[in-house]
Amino acid sequence: MSRQPDPNRRNEQSRQAIVTAAADLCAEVGFAAVTVEAIAARAGVGKQTIYRWWPSKAAVLLEYMERERERAAGFPDTGDLAADLLTQTTALQRLFDSDAGAVWRGLLIAAQSDDVAADGVRALLEQAIVEAKQRLTKAQGTDELRSDADLDMVVEIIFGPLYHAWLLRTRPLPKAYMSDVLKLVFEGLKPRDRPLIR
Amino acid sequence: MSRQPDPNRRNEQSRQAIVTAAADLCAEVGFAAVTVEAIAARAGVGKQTIYRWWPSKAAVLLEYMERERERAAGFPDTGDLAADLLTQTTALQRLFDSDAGAVWRGLLIAAQSDDVAADGVRALLEQAIVEAKQRLTKAQGTDELRSDADLDMVVEIIFGPLYHAWLLRTRPLPKAYMSDVLKLVFEGLKPRDRPLIR
Amino acid sequence: MSRQPDPNRRNEQSRQAIVTAAADLCAEVGFAAVTVEAIAARAGVGKQTIYRWWPSKAAVLLEYMERERERAAGFPDTGDLAADLLTQTTALQRLFDSDAGAVWRGLLIAAQSDDVAADGVRALLEQAIVEAKQRLTKAQGTDELRSDADLDMVVEIIFGPLYHAWLLRTRPLPKAYMSDVLKLVFEGLKPRDRPLIR
Amino acid sequence: MSRQPDPNRRNEQSRQAIVTAAADLCAEVGFAAVTVEAIAARAGVGKQTIYRWWPSKAAVLLEYMERERERAAGFPDTGDLAADLLTQTTALQRLFDSDAGAVWRGLLIAAQSDDVAADGVRALLEQAIVEAKQRLTKAQGTDELRSDADLDMVVEIIFGPLYHAWLLRTRPLPKAYMSDVLKLVFEGLKPRDRPLIR
DNA sequence: GCGTAAGCGAGACGGTACGTCATGTCTTTCA
DNA sequence: TGAAAGACATGACGTACCGTCTCGCTTACGC
């Protein structure tokens, strides 16, 4: 007969303080060092207030990420697919280097063992992927993208390289990284048939 | 003046038992539930025997991964780049679905907060990337790959989609996944200029 | 600038419910398990209503004890000291076995660490002792009690054995316990000089 | 399948530190403020080390009391009952005023709600009562004590007044308190038949 | 071939964080 | 505006692992 609390009576100040404190901690000391105790202490809040509203620290960080996502516009659509993809992926690359990147990295970790985090992460990814696929569908209509390509796969080809380099930390990425990646995946890795005499 | 122990007198049985127990646990209950205590208990070993030879649970799992890697041959080279890439990436996709995949996932998590794990993971990745780049370099010589492409980026384009789908668990992958990905990234996402009349 | 509430507007029903609930809980689950939350829940009352009118759970139980005391007459005075003492101590022994006994035991515990409870308990004890001493003083006048005896000490000698057995729970007491105690302390523990031939 | 720890491997220093810290805390801040956390902190010990060996804070204090009891000799027997009783009760009165008194008071409180404490307290009391009754039995043989008196009751009459005054804190006791009490209970509260002309 | 020193299993140790509970205060809602 | 409801900050609870340590036991090397 466990009762869930009444959201109307919730203290909004505490809520903000908790989410902010969690994200700051994550950026400063890394996800592993974020503990409910530390969040509570930094937010000036009782531990119970965290446990009352969130099932885990990952859930708190999820709320932060969702908030960040709302601040960002959706997938851009200027009519030029190449430009739109560059805009979006460059924004993502910038996000990966920000505080939100640290939080997102932590959530991807948490999602490996915490079902709540996994669901939240899945939802965020899903949303991003759906938006991307909508833009790509339109691009197939305007003949900017191969119409025989599976869109999930296209998404993975476009975002995969960036995630690979960021998550696996194999090397630092140049600012223009995604510009080159996009050129390469759109043109293909095969040598051009005949470098046209021009 | 801390003394490191004498490797000659090391008990090889314990070593095997520990590494195996750690990997099994990882596959069965997930990386987060793998604790030094649990490894010691399952291996029938004292905790100190683990701490004596490994700095952390991640180091134990690293040893397992290195062992797995040794069992696998290096990057294949049949002279046919497309075939070799397919062989290698398909093997990787199969590995991701095996016990070693669970371990590798755990190590990628641990690498985010544990420097020892990060170094080990980096080394394993480095080795794989170097081997891949060597094969790709040769392919550039045989005109199977654009010679103007940055090889790190090519590696990320080839392996990125697989890691994206596996690590972020966005969807189950079909068996032939990498076959299609390779076709697409080699031909490019752009619509073919004129489907040549042939 | 803390405002104390207006007693005129007090809800008498809540008051009764709280005091009764507290005493019942004390008898049923013991003093340690009596919590303000439990009292409030059982009385169908908000916690604040308790904190508004009483400083602690002990204060609620004190009100119960004071009420019980009012229901009992004062120290009896029939002219026969022995009979009056027996009446009074037997009533006390009966009270110790009742719900009020559980409450009284709890208050004696609380008095060890709670100043409010200590003061209340002291007042109740004081009142009982003063009444007893008044009766004893009269008895000294009628030569029923040694006139050289310190009355505080006499009170302790009469009530001490009962409290000893009840509080320390060393053994169950027979119904006629106080009858024998009184006989013994009045006659003295020394063997009678010469059992008079009579 | 819970394992109880091996007493042979127990750290005697920690044990002493814990028992001493608990008793000191009890004397300084009172039983209610003694917490396992505070004991652990003051003893410089992990909480688990306390929980490993004792079921509750009361059990720690019990060990202290048992230790104190061992330091005290048993019931004295000089052949003079009055003198022996005075010796013993005076020692008890002194103990009530010492640190051990604070601990004993705490244990009597704990015994009201904690079965472990209750059993321990009962055992300590039992031992004291048995010793007292043995001495009293002998005294009945030497005609120093009424042979028709129930010895449990005699114990309660002798120790009851002291416990009454100490536990209920009704008044401060003079040094010679027990001397007067003993005189009174042995001679009886009744006025002497004929104040002998002498 | 025997003493000694190391590795071993076991597990107690001082700690940190966990998630739960009750406290006493404060705020919101309703009669 | 008093009372119900209940969210809040606080802090102790008892548990799980952490990484260090100290025990006896056994193993294997070197005199």
mmCIF file of C-alpha atoms in Angstrom, chain D residues 65-186:
data_model
loop_
_atom_site.group_PDB
_atom_site.id
_atom_site.type_symbol
_atom_site.label_atom_id
_atom_site.label_comp_id
_atom_site.label_asym_id
_atom_site.label_seq_id
_atom_site.Cartn_x
_atom_site.Cartn_y
_atom_site.Cartn_z
ATOM 1 C CA MET D 65 28.128 -3.619 33.444
ATOM 2 C CA GLU D 66 29.162 -7.255 33.616
ATOM 3 C CA ARG D 67 32.752 -6.158 33.632
ATOM 4 C CA GLU D 68 32.034 -3.732 36.464
ATOM 5 C CA ARG D 69 30.294 -6.439 38.412
ATOM 6 C CA GLU D 70 33.284 -8.752 38.080
ATOM 7 C CA ARG D 71 35.490 -6.058 39.525
ATOM 8 C CA ALA D 72 33.284 -5.903 42.602
ATOM 9 C CA ALA D 73 33.592 -8.692 45.133
ATOM 10 C CA GLY D 74 30.512 -10.752 45.904
ATOM 11 C CA PHE D 75 28.266 -10.192 48.857
ATOM 12 C CA PRO D 76 30.418 -9.595 51.974
ATOM 13 C CA ASP D 77 30.184 -11.986 54.897
ATOM 14 C CA THR D 78 31.891 -10.871 58.074
ATOM 15 C CA GLY D 79 29.441 -12.657 60.317
ATOM 16 C CA ASP D 80 27.691 -9.399 61.163
ATOM 17 C CA LEU D 81 24.576 -9.112 58.990
ATOM 18 C CA ALA D 82 23.910 -5.464 59.705
ATOM 19 C CA ALA D 83 27.460 -4.502 58.839
ATOM 20 C CA ASP D 84 27.461 -6.597 55.653
ATOM 21 C CA LEU D 85 24.188 -5.149 54.438
ATOM 22 C CA LEU D 86 25.447 -1.652 55.105
ATOM 23 C CA THR D 87 28.660 -2.372 53.205
ATOM 24 C CA GLN D 88 26.824 -3.767 50.221
ATOM 25 C CA THR D 89 24.053 -1.192 49.953
ATOM 26 C CA THR D 90 26.446 1.669 50.475
ATOM 27 C CA ALA D 91 28.585 0.326 47.648
ATOM 28 C CA LEU D 92 25.468 0.175 45.511
ATOM 29 C CA GLN D 93 24.534 3.741 46.396
ATOM 30 C CA ARG D 94 28.034 4.847 45.422
ATOM 31 C CA LEU D 95 27.788 2.923 42.164
ATOM 32 C CA PHE D 96 24.506 4.648 41.367
ATOM 33 C CA ASP D 97 26.340 7.969 41.510
ATOM 34 C CA SER D 98 29.180 6.848 39.238
ATOM 35 C CA ASP D 99 29.447 6.355 35.475
ATOM 36 C CA ALA D 100 28.315 2.788 35.976
ATOM 37 C CA GLY D 101 25.171 4.213 37.536
ATOM 38 C CA ALA D 102 24.395 6.086 34.345
ATOM 39 C CA VAL D 103 24.965 2.890 32.378
ATOM 40 C CA TRP D 104 22.814 0.864 34.732
ATOM 41 C CA ARG D 105 20.034 3.405 34.491
ATOM 42 C CA GLY D 106 20.275 3.221 30.699
ATOM 43 C CA LEU D 107 20.069 -0.535 30.765
ATOM 44 C CA LEU D 108 17.011 -0.509 32.993
ATOM 45 C CA ILE D 109 15.422 1.780 30.420
ATOM 46 C CA ALA D 110 16.471 -0.374 27.498
ATOM 47 C CA ALA D 111 15.190 -3.472 29.245
ATOM 48 C CA GLN D 112 11.652 -2.082 28.978
ATOM 49 C CA SER D 113 11.633 -2.425 25.196
ATOM 50 C CA ASP D 114 14.645 -4.562 24.204
ATOM 51 C CA ASP D 115 14.490 -8.263 24.968
ATOM 52 C CA VAL D 116 18.244 -8.707 24.816
ATOM 53 C CA ALA D 117 18.743 -5.947 27.325
ATOM 54 C CA ALA D 118 15.929 -7.335 29.460
ATOM 55 C CA ASP D 119 17.568 -10.738 29.648
ATOM 56 C CA GLY D 120 20.938 -9.272 30.509
ATOM 57 C CA VAL D 121 19.510 -7.011 33.151
ATOM 58 C CA ARG D 122 17.534 -9.867 34.591
ATOM 59 C CA ALA D 123 20.691 -11.980 34.799
ATOM 60 C CA LEU D 124 22.633 -9.264 36.577
ATOM 61 C CA LEU D 125 19.804 -8.629 38.995
ATOM 62 C CA GLU D 126 19.283 -12.328 39.527
ATOM 63 C CA GLN D 127 22.901 -12.806 40.454
ATOM 64 C CA ALA D 128 22.813 -9.953 42.927
ATOM 65 C CA ILE D 129 19.566 -11.177 44.431
ATOM 66 C CA VAL D 130 20.757 -14.758 44.762
ATOM 67 C CA GLU D 131 23.915 -13.632 46.529
ATOM 68 C CA ALA D 132 21.896 -11.442 48.845
ATOM 69 C CA LYS D 133 19.477 -14.238 49.602
ATOM 70 C CA GLN D 134 22.317 -16.612 50.419
ATOM 71 C CA ARG D 135 23.658 -14.140 52.939
ATOM 72 C CA LEU D 136 20.185 -13.645 54.321
ATOM 73 C CA THR D 137 19.587 -17.383 54.612
ATOM 74 C CA LYS D 138 22.703 -17.675 56.696
ATOM 75 C CA ALA D 139 21.513 -14.778 58.811
ATOM 76 C CA GLN D 140 18.290 -16.577 59.513
ATOM 77 C CA GLY D 141 20.413 -19.443 60.840
ATOM 78 C CA THR D 142 22.259 -17.139 63.212
ATOM 79 C CA ASP D 143 19.020 -15.547 64.325
ATOM 80 C CA GLU D 144 19.912 -12.143 62.885
ATOM 81 C CA LEU D 145 16.836 -12.123 60.636
ATOM 82 C CA ARG D 146 13.256 -13.219 61.132
ATOM 83 C CA SER D 147 13.125 -16.794 59.968
ATOM 84 C CA ASP D 148 9.524 -16.478 58.793
ATOM 85 C CA ALA D 149 10.311 -13.732 56.289
ATOM 86 C CA ASP D 150 10.160 -14.417 52.565
ATOM 87 C CA LEU D 151 13.650 -13.636 51.337
ATOM 88 C CA ASP D 152 12.621 -12.143 47.995
ATOM 89 C CA MET D 153 10.508 -9.746 49.935
ATOM 90 C CA VAL D 154 13.304 -8.964 52.352
ATOM 91 C CA VAL D 155 15.559 -8.149 49.400
ATOM 92 C CA GLU D 156 12.884 -5.850 48.026
ATOM 93 C CA ILE D 157 12.465 -4.157 51.387
ATOM 94 C CA ILE D 158 16.192 -3.566 51.734
ATOM 95 C CA PHE D 159 16.995 -2.483 48.169
ATOM 96 C CA GLY D 160 13.600 -1.070 47.237
ATOM 97 C CA PRO D 161 13.959 2.232 49.066
ATOM 98 C CA LEU D 162 17.318 2.947 47.455
ATOM 99 C CA TYR D 163 16.074 2.071 43.962
ATOM 100 C CA HIS D 164 12.919 4.094 44.586
ATOM 101 C CA ALA D 165 14.851 7.229 45.469
ATOM 102 C CA TRP D 166 17.485 6.754 42.763
ATOM 103 C CA LEU D 167 15.312 5.733 39.822
ATOM 104 C CA LEU D 168 12.456 8.111 40.531
ATOM 105 C CA ARG D 169 14.871 10.927 41.467
ATOM 106 C CA THR D 170 12.521 12.185 44.114
ATOM 107 C CA ARG D 171 15.262 13.677 46.262
ATOM 108 C CA PRO D 172 19.013 13.642 46.796
ATOM 109 C CA LEU D 173 20.110 11.031 49.297
ATOM 110 C CA PRO D 174 22.426 11.679 52.222
ATOM 111 C CA LYS D 175 25.566 9.582 52.553
ATOM 112 C CA ALA D 176 24.195 7.790 55.594
ATOM 113 C CA TYR D 177 20.901 7.000 53.891
ATOM 114 C CA MET D 178 21.184 3.233 53.915
ATOM 115 C CA SER D 179 22.354 3.213 57.508
ATOM 116 C CA ASP D 180 19.080 4.802 58.596
ATOM 117 C CA VAL D 181 16.981 2.703 56.253
ATOM 118 C CA LEU D 182 18.463 -0.501 57.577
ATOM 119 C CA LYS D 183 17.926 0.545 61.173
ATOM 120 C CA LEU D 184 14.315 1.383 60.416
ATOM 121 C CA VAL D 185 13.403 -1.744 58.487
ATOM 122 C CA PHE D 186 15.070 -3.999 61.034
#
